[in-house]
Amino acid sequence: MNATAAKQNAVTELMRISPVADELAARFARAGHRLYLVGGSVRDALLGRLSPDLDFTTDARPDAVQRILAGWAEAVWDTGIEFGTVGAAKKGATLEITTFRADSYDRVSRNPEVSFGDTIEGDLVRRDFTVNAMAIDLAEKKFVDPCGGLAALGRRSLDTPATPEESFADDPLRMLRAARFVAQLGLEPAPRVVRAMTDMAGELARITAERVQTELSKLVLGVAPRRGIELMVDTGLAEHVLPEVPGMRLAIDEHHQHKDVYQHSLTVLEQAIELETTHEPATEPDLVLRLAALLHDIGKPATRRFEPGGGVSFHHHEVVGAKMTRKRLRALRYSKDIVNDVSQLVYLHLRFHGYGKGEWTDSAVRRYVTDAGDLLPRLHKLVRADCTTRNKRKAAALRRAYDDLEERIQRIAAEEDLARVRPDLDGNEIMRILGIPPGPLVGKAWKHLKELRLDRGPLDHDEAVAELHRWAAEQGIERAE
């Protein structure tokens, strides 16, 4: 398809998918203003992946935009109005309308000195990448592409309208966005973009942890996050975002052969992504699982030991790795739930390797399930993804062993309701039987009975009462009268 046909197809597709855009453009035209669909919305339409979140730009100032939207939009918000952006909702679509910008940057922070522009061309040339610097004039159904974004998209090339050095000096977050677009869209960064990212990686320190975290999450949730992470590592960006990942590139000499931990982790990430949809329960892209897959072995460099005879060990790397994971994700301002879930998966990922050919007792299986809790489906996928080896016979044996473990979990769960392992006596019964008031002693008794439940499975009531009395006697607790 030639460029002219591609442009016309994009316009036609946009109008078919989003009549809201046509309605809105008519309102702007009646008010004497121009409205353009712009940036990622145009790029995604050309790629056949237009979403209901639409970005527009206009010559109208924010107060005029608010007047035009009044009485038409179902909701209007002005949280971005200081940057010239007014948000709205209409017929299931989320719209962001931004006045033409002609900003300048102090190149110390990433905050621009906001100023409004007068032309669509001036607005587009200040954008981050040429593939995001395309627009459609909605009144005339005309394609606007002053920076060659369509040709770049056709080549799958990621380049900047200005020089990369100028663009990244204005906003260093654009370097991380480049890695994200590689992961999300399968674009290839232009050589000059890679050089600038490498030379300017340290500028990322100007960006807040929250903004970095947002871009990293989008990258990890992309179609091909491995490519984005490799670009971050190769350019040095990862040293300022996830330094533990390039830290896994351990030197391997001829006397101490072992698996390349960095490449292994990237492979585990890819296999975990495949298991999101092929292993039940199927899920959408899972940030917690993907972060755990990427970070599960970050404790190995700190625990590496060369053993007599040329072997290499990484004792307790899962414990060290869980602590490192927690520290890094907190620094990136991830939520408490994400920090806890990812670090717990890292901590638990190695436990299965004690299973052997099924040597675990039912007690050990119960503890595996109980310690994983709600994370068990993710743990299943992480452990399976981590079973990487060039030895096909060994790989098949690991898969069979984990199949056996999952079957045992299902059998025991059906018999004992493993999802809610509780002691056979609750706190009220413990207080009544022992004649003790609420307090720490009740918690200790509860914990003891839970350990028995994990070791021996469900106890009948009389047996549980007898065990409670036995424990109380050992503790020197006499029943209060």
Tab-separated table of C-alpha atoms in Angstrom:
chain	number	residue	atom	x	y	z
A	1	MET	CA	0.000	0.000	0.000
A	2	ASN	CA	1.386	3.418	-0.920
A	3	ALA	CA	1.551	6.331	1.521
A	4	THR	CA	-1.453	8.136	0.055
A	5	ALA	CA	-3.655	5.068	0.357
A	6	ALA	CA	-2.431	4.431	3.908
A	7	LYS	CA	-3.305	7.991	4.913
A	8	GLN	CA	-6.768	7.765	3.419
A	9	ASN	CA	-7.371	4.381	5.024
A	10	ALA	CA	-6.357	5.805	8.398
A	11	VAL	CA	-8.805	8.694	8.035
A	12	THR	CA	-11.608	6.349	6.936
A	13	GLU	CA	-10.948	3.918	9.772
A	14	LEU	CA	-10.876	6.687	12.354
A	15	MET	CA	-14.180	8.078	11.175
A	16	ARG	CA	-15.759	4.622	11.173
A	17	ILE	CA	-14.508	3.685	14.628
A	18	SER	CA	-15.028	7.038	16.290
A	19	PRO	CA	-18.004	9.100	15.114
A	20	VAL	CA	-17.517	11.022	18.363
A	21	ALA	CA	-14.495	12.677	16.724
A	22	ASP	CA	-16.632	13.869	13.800
A	23	GLU	CA	-19.290	15.295	16.138
A	24	LEU	CA	-16.679	17.105	18.197
A	25	ALA	CA	-14.940	18.539	15.141
A	26	ALA	CA	-18.247	19.999	13.940
A	27	ARG	CA	-18.710	21.779	17.282
A	28	PHE	CA	-15.204	23.246	17.104
A	29	ALA	CA	-15.772	24.362	13.499
A	30	ARG	CA	-19.010	26.163	14.443
A	31	ALA	CA	-17.027	27.982	17.149
A	32	GLY	CA	-14.404	29.026	14.589
A	33	HIS	CA	-11.669	26.604	15.670
A	34	ARG	CA	-9.783	23.669	14.161
A	35	LEU	CA	-9.603	20.242	15.783
A	36	TYR	CA	-7.064	17.525	15.010
A	37	LEU	CA	-6.784	13.929	16.093
A	38	VAL	CA	-3.144	13.610	17.034
A	39	GLY	CA	-0.240	11.545	18.305
A	40	GLY	CA	-0.755	8.029	19.576
A	41	SER	CA	-4.365	7.911	18.376
A	42	VAL	CA	-3.260	8.406	14.761
A	43	ARG	CA	-0.305	6.038	15.131
A	44	ASP	CA	-2.516	3.321	16.616
A	45	ALA	CA	-5.150	3.760	13.895
A	46	LEU	CA	-2.473	3.193	11.264
A	47	LEU	CA	-1.437	0.059	13.156
A	48	GLY	CA	-5.048	-1.136	13.386
A	49	ARG	CA	-5.205	-0.867	17.185
A	50	LEU	CA	-7.201	2.316	17.881
A	51	SER	CA	-8.516	2.508	21.447
A	52	PRO	CA	-11.479	4.474	22.865
A	53	ASP	CA	-8.962	6.876	24.495
A	54	LEU	CA	-8.540	9.634	21.916
A	55	ASP	CA	-6.078	12.543	21.893
A	56	PHE	CA	-6.862	15.821	20.137
A	57	THR	CA	-5.118	19.131	19.646
A	58	THR	CA	-6.641	22.473	18.722
A	59	ASP	CA	-5.949	26.160	18.212
A	60	ALA	CA	-8.652	26.924	20.828
A	61	ARG	CA	-7.445	27.974	24.252
A	62	PRO	CA	-8.528	25.873	27.274
A	63	ASP	CA	-11.362	28.203	28.328
A	64	ALA	CA	-12.785	28.063	24.805
A	65	VAL	CA	-12.470	24.258	24.809
A	66	GLN	CA	-14.485	24.079	28.020
A	67	ARG	CA	-17.247	26.224	26.487
A	68	ILE	CA	-17.383	24.026	23.376
A	69	LEU	CA	-17.664	20.866	25.473
A	70	ALA	CA	-20.360	22.286	27.761
A	71	GLY	CA	-23.730	20.669	27.098
A	72	TRP	CA	-22.249	18.035	24.774
A	73	ALA	CA	-19.809	15.966	26.829
A	74	GLU	CA	-21.156	13.632	29.493
A	75	ALA	CA	-18.353	14.707	31.839
A	76	VAL	CA	-15.593	17.316	31.704
A	77	TRP	CA	-12.504	17.621	33.926
A	78	ASP	CA	-9.688	20.132	34.077
A	79	THR	CA	-6.958	18.331	36.051
A	80	GLY	CA	-4.462	19.013	33.226
A	81	ILE	CA	-5.606	22.496	32.373
A	82	GLU	CA	-2.352	24.123	33.530
A	83	PHE	CA	-0.717	22.232	30.650
A	84	GLY	CA	-3.499	23.199	28.259
A	85	THR	CA	-5.406	19.903	28.488
A	86	VAL	CA	-9.139	19.468	29.076
A	87	GLY	CA	-10.570	15.969	29.505
A	88	ALA	CA	-14.039	14.740	28.578
A	89	ALA	CA	-16.140	11.607	28.252
A	90	LYS	CA	-18.683	10.870	25.526
A	91	LYS	CA	-20.365	7.623	24.391
A	92	GLY	CA	-17.784	5.399	26.094
A	93	ALA	CA	-14.810	7.334	24.732
A	94	THR	CA	-12.302	9.235	26.864
A	95	LEU	CA	-11.114	12.397	25.150
A	96	GLU	CA	-8.150	14.657	25.903
A	97	ILE	CA	-8.062	17.975	24.063
A	98	THR	CA	-4.854	20.000	24.314
A	99	THR	CA	-4.204	23.469	22.947
A	100	PHE	CA	-1.303	23.712	20.453
A	101	ARG	CA	1.900	23.822	22.483
A	102	ALA	CA	5.166	25.694	21.899
A	103	ASP	CA	6.856	24.856	25.199
A	104	SER	CA	10.422	25.462	26.243
A	105	TYR	CA	12.363	23.435	28.833
A	106	ASP	CA	14.886	24.529	31.436
A	107	ARG	CA	16.748	21.199	30.955
A	108	VAL	CA	17.234	20.900	34.704
A	109	SER	CA	13.862	19.426	35.573
A	110	ARG	CA	11.486	17.826	33.037
A	111	ASN	CA	8.805	20.447	33.644
A	112	PRO	CA	8.199	22.648	30.615
A	113	GLU	CA	7.498	26.342	30.671
A	114	VAL	CA	4.062	26.014	29.132
A	115	SER	CA	3.255	28.290	26.227
A	116	PHE	CA	0.593	27.892	23.578
A	117	GLY	CA	1.310	27.689	19.872
A	118	ASP	CA	-0.575	28.820	16.781
A	119	THR	CA	-0.056	26.062	14.199
A	120	ILE	CA	-0.481	22.304	14.020
A	121	GLU	CA	2.960	21.963	12.417
A	122	GLY	CA	4.606	23.804	15.299
A	123	ASP	CA	2.825	21.545	17.766
A	124	LEU	CA	3.863	18.330	16.016
A	125	VAL	CA	7.578	19.093	15.662
A	126	ARG	CA	7.930	19.433	19.466
A	127	ARG	CA	6.650	15.911	20.103
A	128	ASP	CA	8.772	12.985	21.264
A	129	PHE	CA	8.964	10.712	18.202
A	130	THR	CA	8.042	11.068	14.532
A	131	VAL	CA	5.534	8.191	14.767
A	132	ASN	CA	3.708	10.303	17.364
A	133	ALA	CA	3.942	13.499	15.330
A	134	MET	CA	1.101	12.810	12.894
A	135	ALA	CA	-2.357	14.376	12.931
A	136	ILE	CA	-5.656	14.327	11.059
A	137	ASP	CA	-7.496	17.559	10.367
A	138	LEU	CA	-10.987	16.390	11.268
A	139	ALA	CA	-12.779	19.194	9.396
A	140	GLU	CA	-11.034	18.596	6.066
A	141	LYS	CA	-10.221	14.891	6.607
A	142	LYS	CA	-6.622	15.786	5.796
A	143	PHE	CA	-3.506	13.937	6.962
A	144	VAL	CA	-0.797	16.146	8.510
A	145	ASP	CA	2.694	14.638	8.721
A	146	PRO	CA	5.498	17.247	8.727
A	147	CYS	CA	8.102	14.914	10.277
A	148	GLY	CA	7.709	11.812	8.100
A	149	GLY	CA	6.020	9.754	10.777
A	150	LEU	CA	4.079	7.583	8.312
A	151	ALA	CA	7.249	6.562	6.464
A	152	ALA	CA	8.973	5.856	9.782
A	153	LEU	CA	6.040	3.712	10.895
A	154	GLY	CA	6.213	1.820	7.601
A	155	ARG	CA	9.892	1.103	8.269
A	156	ARG	CA	9.126	0.274	11.913
A	157	SER	CA	11.669	2.935	12.813
A	158	LEU	CA	11.679	4.985	16.023
A	159	ASP	CA	13.273	8.412	15.565
A	160	THR	CA	12.858	11.932	16.915
A	161	PRO	CA	11.603	15.039	15.033
A	162	ALA	CA	14.526	17.114	16.326
A	163	THR	CA	17.916	15.600	17.123
A	164	PRO	CA	17.660	12.946	19.843
A	165	GLU	CA	20.035	14.972	22.012
A	166	GLU	CA	17.700	17.990	21.918
A	167	SER	CA	14.619	15.870	22.476
A	168	PHE	CA	16.063	13.927	25.425
A	169	ALA	CA	17.590	17.038	26.999
A	170	ASP	CA	14.109	18.573	26.998
A	171	ASP	CA	12.589	15.496	28.635
A	172	PRO	CA	14.821	12.550	29.612
A	173	LEU	CA	11.750	10.375	30.209
A	174	ARG	CA	11.557	10.115	26.416
A	175	MET	CA	14.507	7.713	26.535
A	176	LEU	CA	12.495	5.305	28.659
A	177	ARG	CA	9.495	5.866	26.389
A	178	ALA	CA	11.707	4.760	23.486
A	179	ALA	CA	12.344	1.440	25.235
A	180	ARG	CA	8.633	1.172	25.964
A	181	PHE	CA	7.660	1.688	22.305
A	182	VAL	CA	10.167	-0.989	21.302
A	183	ALA	CA	8.405	-3.390	23.694
A	184	GLN	CA	4.837	-2.289	22.895
A	185	LEU	CA	4.942	-1.653	19.164
A	186	GLY	CA	7.894	-3.643	17.876
A	187	LEU	CA	9.693	-0.535	16.607
A	188	GLU	CA	13.447	-0.412	15.989
A	189	PRO	CA	15.264	2.628	17.413
A	190	ALA	CA	17.317	4.600	14.904
A	191	PRO	CA	21.079	4.325	15.504
A	192	ARG	CA	21.274	7.998	16.481
A	193	VAL	CA	18.544	7.442	19.074
A	194	VAL	CA	20.479	4.533	20.607
A	195	ARG	CA	23.675	6.611	20.693
A	196	ALA	CA	21.912	9.504	22.418
A	197	MET	CA	20.269	7.166	24.952
A	198	THR	CA	23.668	5.673	25.746
A	199	ASP	CA	25.380	9.062	26.113
A	200	MET	CA	22.549	10.632	28.116
A	201	ALA	CA	21.326	7.765	30.306
A	202	GLY	CA	22.387	9.606	33.436
A	203	GLU	CA	19.885	12.379	32.657
A	204	LEU	CA	17.153	9.984	33.746
A	205	ALA	CA	18.040	10.949	37.320
A	206	ARG	CA	16.041	14.154	36.715
A	207	ILE	CA	12.808	12.160	36.507
A	208	THR	CA	10.685	11.281	39.528
A	209	ALA	CA	10.434	7.646	40.580
A	210	GLU	CA	6.670	7.695	40.005
A	211	ARG	CA	7.034	8.686	36.336
A	212	VAL	CA	9.783	6.124	35.787
A	213	GLN	CA	7.607	3.438	37.367
A	214	THR	CA	4.691	4.251	35.063
A	215	GLU	CA	6.845	3.864	31.936
A	216	LEU	CA	8.521	0.708	33.250
A	217	SER	CA	5.152	-0.910	33.955
A	218	LYS	CA	3.909	-0.119	30.448
A	219	LEU	CA	7.111	-1.582	29.017
A	220	VAL	CA	6.847	-4.770	31.072
A	221	LEU	CA	3.206	-5.174	30.017
A	222	GLY	CA	4.106	-4.778	26.331
A	223	VAL	CA	3.932	-7.474	23.680
A	224	ALA	CA	7.709	-7.996	23.673
A	225	PRO	CA	9.172	-6.638	26.935
A	226	ARG	CA	12.410	-8.542	26.448
A	227	ARG	CA	13.393	-6.230	23.582
A	228	GLY	CA	12.667	-3.138	25.640
A	229	ILE	CA	14.653	-4.433	28.620
A	230	GLU	CA	17.591	-5.375	26.406
A	231	LEU	CA	17.602	-1.844	24.998
A	232	MET	CA	17.573	-0.414	28.536
A	233	VAL	CA	20.482	-2.631	29.544
A	234	ASP	CA	22.507	-2.034	26.373
A	235	THR	CA	22.191	1.757	26.622
A	236	GLY	CA	22.777	1.974	30.371
A	237	LEU	CA	19.249	3.164	31.198
A	238	ALA	CA	18.669	0.085	33.326
A	239	GLU	CA	21.453	1.165	35.678
A	240	HIS	CA	19.195	4.057	36.694
A	241	VAL	CA	15.921	2.088	36.802
A	242	LEU	CA	16.586	-1.587	37.624
A	243	PRO	CA	20.351	-1.880	38.207
A	244	GLU	CA	19.875	-5.411	39.529
A	245	VAL	CA	18.958	-6.611	36.027
A	246	PRO	CA	22.244	-5.712	34.286
A	247	GLY	CA	23.886	-6.859	37.526
A	248	MET	CA	22.876	-10.419	36.611
A	249	ARG	CA	25.330	-10.470	33.713
A	250	LEU	CA	27.845	-12.682	35.493
A	251	ALA	CA	31.201	-13.400	33.933
A	252	ILE	CA	31.560	-17.048	32.954
A	253	ASP	CA	35.065	-18.441	32.654
A	254	GLU	CA	36.217	-21.741	31.220
A	255	HIS	CA	36.615	-23.286	34.671
A	256	HIS	CA	33.219	-22.288	36.131
A	257	GLN	CA	30.576	-23.033	33.555
A	258	HIS	CA	27.049	-22.065	34.601
A	259	LYS	CA	23.904	-20.578	33.185
A	260	ASP	CA	23.949	-16.912	32.102
A	261	VAL	CA	21.626	-15.516	34.770
A	262	TYR	CA	20.659	-12.394	32.786
A	263	GLN	CA	19.733	-14.263	29.612
A	264	HIS	CA	18.031	-16.971	31.675
A	265	SER	CA	15.860	-14.341	33.399
A	266	LEU	CA	14.801	-12.876	30.061
A	267	THR	CA	13.880	-16.360	28.859
A	268	VAL	CA	11.858	-16.982	32.031
A	269	LEU	CA	10.045	-13.689	31.408
A	270	GLU	CA	9.119	-14.772	27.866
A	271	GLN	CA	7.958	-18.190	29.061
A	272	ALA	CA	5.889	-16.654	31.857
A	273	ILE	CA	4.177	-14.429	29.295
A	274	GLU	CA	3.307	-17.487	27.208
A	275	LEU	CA	1.894	-19.234	30.286
A	276	GLU	CA	-0.408	-16.275	31.014
A	277	THR	CA	-2.720	-17.595	28.330
A	278	THR	CA	-1.755	-21.272	27.961
A	279	HIS	CA	-1.846	-22.381	31.620
A	280	GLU	CA	-5.065	-22.124	33.597
A	281	PRO	CA	-6.284	-19.787	34.833
A	282	ALA	CA	-5.654	-17.660	31.739
A	283	THR	CA	-5.078	-13.974	32.445
A	284	GLU	CA	-4.529	-10.646	30.761
A	285	PRO	CA	-0.924	-9.349	30.826
A	286	ASP	CA	0.075	-9.741	34.483
A	287	LEU	CA	2.455	-7.100	35.876
A	288	VAL	CA	3.120	-9.014	39.118
A	289	LEU	CA	3.981	-12.268	37.334
A	290	ARG	CA	6.176	-10.520	34.772
A	291	LEU	CA	8.116	-8.515	37.368
A	292	ALA	CA	8.632	-11.675	39.427
A	293	ALA	CA	9.883	-13.559	36.356
A	294	LEU	CA	12.342	-10.790	35.507
A	295	LEU	CA	13.613	-10.377	39.074
A	296	HIS	CA	13.420	-13.917	40.465
A	297	ASP	CA	17.195	-14.497	40.291
A	298	ILE	CA	18.523	-11.031	41.179
A	299	GLY	CA	19.924	-12.478	44.421
A	300	LYS	CA	22.344	-14.757	42.550
A	301	PRO	CA	25.264	-12.336	42.057
A	302	ALA	CA	25.379	-11.565	45.793
A	303	THR	CA	25.282	-15.267	46.748
A	304	ARG	CA	27.551	-16.771	44.082
A	305	ARG	CA	30.216	-19.097	45.452
A	306	PHE	CA	32.781	-21.090	43.504
A	307	GLU	CA	32.893	-24.599	44.913
A	308	PRO	CA	35.811	-27.062	44.922
A	309	GLY	CA	35.874	-28.994	41.696
A	310	GLY	CA	34.628	-26.112	39.565
A	311	GLY	CA	30.990	-25.961	40.633
A	312	VAL	CA	29.053	-22.784	41.366
A	313	SER	CA	26.408	-22.345	44.064
A	314	PHE	CA	23.875	-19.635	44.890
A	315	HIS	CA	22.698	-20.693	48.350
A	316	HIS	CA	19.694	-18.748	49.671
A	317	HIS	CA	19.578	-16.509	46.607
A	318	GLU	CA	15.783	-16.561	46.835
A	319	VAL	CA	15.912	-15.010	50.333
A	320	VAL	CA	18.411	-12.347	49.290
A	321	GLY	CA	16.538	-11.769	46.032
A	322	ALA	CA	13.224	-11.228	47.814
A	323	LYS	CA	14.810	-8.533	50.004
A	324	MET	CA	16.425	-6.866	46.969
A	325	THR	CA	13.132	-6.984	45.087
A	326	ARG	CA	11.258	-5.358	47.942
A	327	LYS	CA	13.860	-2.583	48.221
A	328	ARG	CA	13.905	-1.840	44.478
A	329	LEU	CA	10.135	-1.834	43.977
A	330	ARG	CA	9.678	0.421	46.980
A	331	ALA	CA	12.238	2.830	45.527
A	332	LEU	CA	10.179	2.866	42.317
A	333	ARG	CA	7.082	3.732	44.368
A	334	TYR	CA	5.111	0.616	43.489
A	335	SER	CA	2.043	-0.047	45.602
A	336	LYS	CA	2.364	-2.047	48.799
A	337	ASP	CA	0.385	-4.931	47.269
A	338	ILE	CA	2.656	-5.168	44.223
A	339	VAL	CA	5.802	-4.973	46.379
A	340	ASN	CA	4.542	-7.729	48.680
A	341	ASP	CA	3.279	-10.004	45.918
A	342	VAL	CA	6.364	-9.799	43.688
A	343	SER	CA	8.833	-10.241	46.552
A	344	GLN	CA	6.853	-13.217	47.913
A	345	LEU	CA	6.927	-14.923	44.500
A	346	VAL	CA	10.681	-14.361	44.320
A	347	TYR	CA	11.027	-15.856	47.815
A	348	LEU	CA	8.941	-18.939	46.948
A	349	HIS	CA	10.128	-19.646	43.397
A	350	LEU	CA	12.867	-22.080	44.402
A	351	ARG	CA	10.925	-24.176	46.914
A	352	PHE	CA	9.601	-26.614	44.307
A	353	HIS	CA	13.103	-27.865	43.596
A	354	GLY	CA	12.966	-29.824	46.852
A	355	TYR	CA	10.023	-31.799	45.497
A	356	GLY	CA	12.216	-34.202	43.533
A	357	LYS	CA	10.130	-37.033	42.129
A	358	GLY	CA	7.331	-36.493	44.594
A	359	GLU	CA	9.140	-36.954	47.898
A	360	TRP	CA	7.144	-34.201	49.619
A	361	THR	CA	4.727	-35.285	52.305
A	362	ASP	CA	1.158	-34.032	52.226
A	363	SER	CA	2.228	-31.693	55.023
A	364	ALA	CA	4.853	-30.085	52.753
A	365	VAL	CA	2.262	-29.703	49.980
A	366	ARG	CA	-0.134	-27.985	52.409
A	367	ARG	CA	2.603	-25.571	53.486
A	368	TYR	CA	3.451	-24.761	49.856
A	369	VAL	CA	-0.178	-23.869	49.192
A	370	THR	CA	-0.622	-21.974	52.453
A	371	ASP	CA	2.549	-19.915	52.025
A	372	ALA	CA	1.573	-19.007	48.452
A	373	GLY	CA	-1.997	-18.107	49.379
A	374	ASP	CA	-3.711	-16.135	46.620
A	375	LEU	CA	-0.426	-16.107	44.657
A	376	LEU	CA	-0.564	-19.876	43.998
A	377	PRO	CA	-1.766	-19.615	40.342
A	378	ARG	CA	1.030	-17.131	39.634
A	379	LEU	CA	3.555	-19.294	41.483
A	380	HIS	CA	2.592	-22.258	39.305
A	381	LYS	CA	3.342	-20.204	36.187
A	382	LEU	CA	6.563	-18.716	37.551
A	383	VAL	CA	7.983	-22.088	38.569
A	384	ARG	CA	7.078	-23.661	35.233
A	385	ALA	CA	8.623	-20.702	33.387
A	386	ASP	CA	11.792	-21.102	35.471
A	387	CYS	CA	12.281	-24.720	34.387
A	388	THR	CA	14.706	-23.805	31.598
A	389	THR	CA	17.436	-26.197	30.556
A	390	ARG	CA	19.080	-27.309	27.319
A	391	ASN	CA	18.710	-30.916	28.506
A	392	LYS	CA	15.335	-31.905	27.030
A	393	ARG	CA	15.079	-35.029	29.184
A	394	LYS	CA	15.642	-32.993	32.368
A	395	ALA	CA	13.157	-30.351	31.240
A	396	ALA	CA	10.512	-32.985	30.585
A	397	ALA	CA	11.163	-34.534	34.029
A	398	LEU	CA	10.705	-31.131	35.707
A	399	ARG	CA	7.420	-30.582	33.886
A	400	ARG	CA	6.165	-34.023	34.900
A	401	ALA	CA	7.148	-33.383	38.518
A	402	TYR	CA	5.260	-30.098	38.573
A	403	ASP	CA	2.257	-31.729	36.896
A	404	ASP	CA	2.321	-34.252	39.741
A	405	LEU	CA	2.541	-31.500	42.370
A	406	GLU	CA	-0.421	-29.613	40.896
A	407	GLU	CA	-2.456	-32.817	40.800
A	408	ARG	CA	-1.648	-33.482	44.476
A	409	ILE	CA	-2.620	-29.934	45.389
A	410	GLN	CA	-5.956	-30.366	43.617
A	411	ARG	CA	-6.593	-33.687	45.358
A	412	ILE	CA	-5.744	-32.424	48.842
A	413	ALA	CA	-7.617	-29.184	48.234
A	414	ALA	CA	-10.732	-31.124	47.275
A	415	GLU	CA	-10.485	-33.161	50.479
A	416	GLU	CA	-9.470	-30.431	52.913
A	417	ASP	CA	-10.390	-27.015	51.489
A	418	LEU	CA	-6.776	-25.839	51.351
A	419	ALA	CA	-7.816	-22.375	50.277
A	420	ARG	CA	-8.829	-21.683	53.875
A	421	VAL	CA	-6.490	-23.627	56.121
A	422	ARG	CA	-7.481	-22.773	59.682
A	423	PRO	CA	-6.939	-24.511	63.022
A	424	ASP	CA	-9.644	-26.983	63.957
A	425	LEU	CA	-10.589	-24.745	66.902
A	426	ASP	CA	-11.156	-21.008	66.627
A	427	GLY	CA	-10.126	-18.325	69.114
A	428	ASN	CA	-13.411	-18.361	71.008
A	429	GLU	CA	-13.233	-22.125	71.492
A	430	ILE	CA	-9.616	-21.889	72.661
A	431	MET	CA	-10.573	-19.289	75.313
A	432	ARG	CA	-13.560	-21.348	76.458
A	433	ILE	CA	-11.681	-24.654	76.662
A	434	LEU	CA	-8.649	-23.200	78.451
A	435	GLY	CA	-10.611	-20.625	80.442
A	436	ILE	CA	-8.285	-17.792	79.413
A	437	PRO	CA	-9.090	-14.199	78.401
A	438	PRO	CA	-8.278	-12.595	75.018
A	439	GLY	CA	-4.565	-11.909	74.620
A	440	PRO	CA	-1.259	-13.162	73.172
A	441	LEU	CA	-1.708	-16.606	74.685
A	442	VAL	CA	-4.753	-17.248	72.513
A	443	GLY	CA	-2.700	-16.364	69.431
A	444	LYS	CA	0.067	-18.783	70.445
A	445	ALA	CA	-2.453	-21.600	70.936
A	446	TRP	CA	-4.084	-20.786	67.575
A	447	LYS	CA	-0.701	-20.879	65.831
A	448	HIS	CA	0.149	-24.237	67.413
A	449	LEU	CA	-3.119	-25.761	66.226
A	450	LYS	CA	-2.573	-24.380	62.743
A	451	GLU	CA	0.864	-26.027	62.589
A	452	LEU	CA	-0.782	-29.320	63.580
A	453	ARG	CA	-3.389	-28.807	60.861
A	454	LEU	CA	-0.667	-28.310	58.261
A	455	ASP	CA	1.311	-31.327	59.457
A	456	ARG	CA	-1.523	-33.815	59.948
A	457	GLY	CA	-4.463	-32.481	58.011
A	458	PRO	CA	-7.915	-31.976	59.593
A	459	LEU	CA	-8.373	-33.225	63.156
A	460	ASP	CA	-11.751	-34.211	64.573
A	461	HIS	CA	-13.042	-32.018	67.409
A	462	ASP	CA	-12.138	-34.309	70.298
A	463	GLU	CA	-8.616	-34.834	68.945
A	464	ALA	CA	-8.137	-31.073	68.519
A	465	VAL	CA	-9.291	-30.454	72.105
A	466	ALA	CA	-6.901	-33.131	73.395
A	467	GLU	CA	-4.011	-31.555	71.470
A	468	LEU	CA	-4.891	-28.134	72.875
A	469	HIS	CA	-4.859	-29.474	76.437
A	470	ARG	CA	-1.537	-31.246	75.760
A	471	TRP	CA	-0.015	-28.008	74.497
A	472	ALA	CA	-1.415	-26.023	77.447
A	473	ALA	CA	0.116	-28.522	79.895
A	474	GLU	CA	3.503	-28.184	78.181
A	475	GLN	CA	3.230	-24.425	78.516
A	476	GLY	CA	2.330	-24.686	82.211
A	477	ILE	CA	-1.144	-23.215	81.607
A	478	GLU	CA	-3.736	-24.235	84.138
A	479	ARG	CA	-7.400	-23.841	83.308
A	480	ALA	CA	-8.908	-20.861	85.091
A	481	GLU	CA	-11.988	-21.729	87.157
